[in-house]
Amino acid sequence: MKFSKQHANYQSEITQFIDSLKAKNPNLEASQLAGRALLWDKSPIDLEQQARNQASHVDQQAYPYQNKVR
C-alpha cells in the first residue's frame, strides 16, 4: 500500500501534544522512569517463596455458603 506525501507527514493531535510537552519539559521521561522505580521496580522475586505461595493456594467452592460436597 502506497501513501501520498500528505499521509507520510501526518501527525495526530495527541502526537503533537506529546511532542510539545516533551519539548517544554525535557526531563519528563526521566521523571516518569524515576516514579516507576518508586512504585514498581522492586527487588528480585524470590522464586522459592512464590512456589510456596502457589502450593498453599486453596480453591474456593463455586458457592461459598453451601456445605462441602463429598
Short mmCIF file of C-alpha atoms in Angstrom, two decimals:
data_model
loop_
_atom_site.label_atom_id
_atom_site.label_comp_id
_atom_site.label_asym_id
_atom_site.label_seq_id
_atom_site.Cartn_x
_atom_site.Cartn_y
_atom_site.Cartn_z
CA MET A 1 0.00 0.00 0.00
CA LYS A 2 1.46 3.35 -1.00
CA PHE A 3 0.87 6.54 0.92
CA SER A 4 1.00 10.00 -0.51
CA LYS A 5 3.37 12.59 0.93
CA GLN A 6 0.42 14.14 2.71
CA HIS A 7 -0.09 10.95 4.73
CA ALA A 8 3.62 10.44 5.38
CA ASN A 9 3.87 13.77 7.24
CA TYR A 10 0.63 13.38 9.20
CA GLN A 11 0.76 13.62 12.99
CA SER A 12 -2.30 13.25 15.18
CA GLU A 13 -3.23 15.91 17.70
CA ILE A 14 -2.17 13.58 20.50
CA THR A 15 1.29 13.08 18.97
CA GLN A 16 1.66 16.83 18.52
CA PHE A 17 0.62 17.39 22.14
CA ILE A 18 3.10 14.83 23.48
CA ASP A 19 5.91 16.25 21.33
CA SER A 20 5.20 19.77 22.59
CA LEU A 21 5.01 18.52 26.19
CA LYS A 22 8.40 16.83 25.84
CA ALA A 23 9.85 20.00 24.25
CA LYS A 24 8.63 22.11 27.19
CA ASN A 25 9.90 19.66 29.79
CA PRO A 26 12.94 17.72 28.54
CA ASN A 27 13.26 15.82 31.86
CA LEU A 28 9.76 14.38 31.58
CA GLU A 29 10.77 10.85 30.59
CA ALA A 30 13.47 10.69 33.27
CA SER A 31 10.98 11.75 35.95
CA GLN A 32 8.49 9.15 34.69
CA LEU A 33 11.12 6.42 34.99
CA ALA A 34 12.03 7.64 38.50
CA GLY A 35 8.35 7.48 39.51
CA ARG A 36 8.03 3.98 38.11
CA ALA A 37 11.11 2.90 40.06
CA LEU A 38 9.49 4.11 43.30
CA LEU A 39 6.35 2.03 42.85
CA TRP A 40 7.07 -0.93 40.61
CA ASP A 41 10.74 -1.73 40.09
CA LYS A 42 11.42 -3.52 43.35
CA SER A 43 13.81 -6.23 44.49
CA PRO A 44 14.06 -9.50 42.56
CA ILE A 45 11.34 -12.10 43.01
CA ASP A 46 12.07 -14.94 45.43
CA LEU A 47 11.15 -17.98 43.33
CA GLU A 48 11.05 -20.33 46.33
CA GLN A 49 8.59 -18.08 48.16
CA GLN A 50 6.48 -17.78 45.01
CA ALA A 51 6.40 -21.59 44.68
CA ARG A 52 5.34 -21.95 48.35
CA ASN A 53 2.57 -19.40 47.82
CA GLN A 54 1.27 -21.26 44.77
CA ALA A 55 1.43 -24.62 46.55
CA SER A 56 -0.57 -23.32 49.52
CA HIS A 57 -3.40 -21.98 47.35
CA VAL A 58 -6.81 -23.45 48.18
CA ASP A 59 -9.57 -23.32 45.57
CA GLN A 60 -12.80 -21.71 46.64
CA GLN A 61 -16.11 -23.54 46.21
CA ALA A 62 -18.42 -22.35 43.46
CA TYR A 63 -20.95 -21.24 46.09
CA PRO A 64 -19.18 -20.37 49.36
CA TYR A 65 -22.23 -20.74 51.63
CA GLN A 66 -23.03 -24.31 50.57
CA ASN A 67 -21.90 -27.19 52.76
CA LYS A 68 -18.97 -29.09 51.35
CA VAL A 69 -20.00 -31.82 48.97
CA ARG A 70 -18.10 -35.07 49.44
#
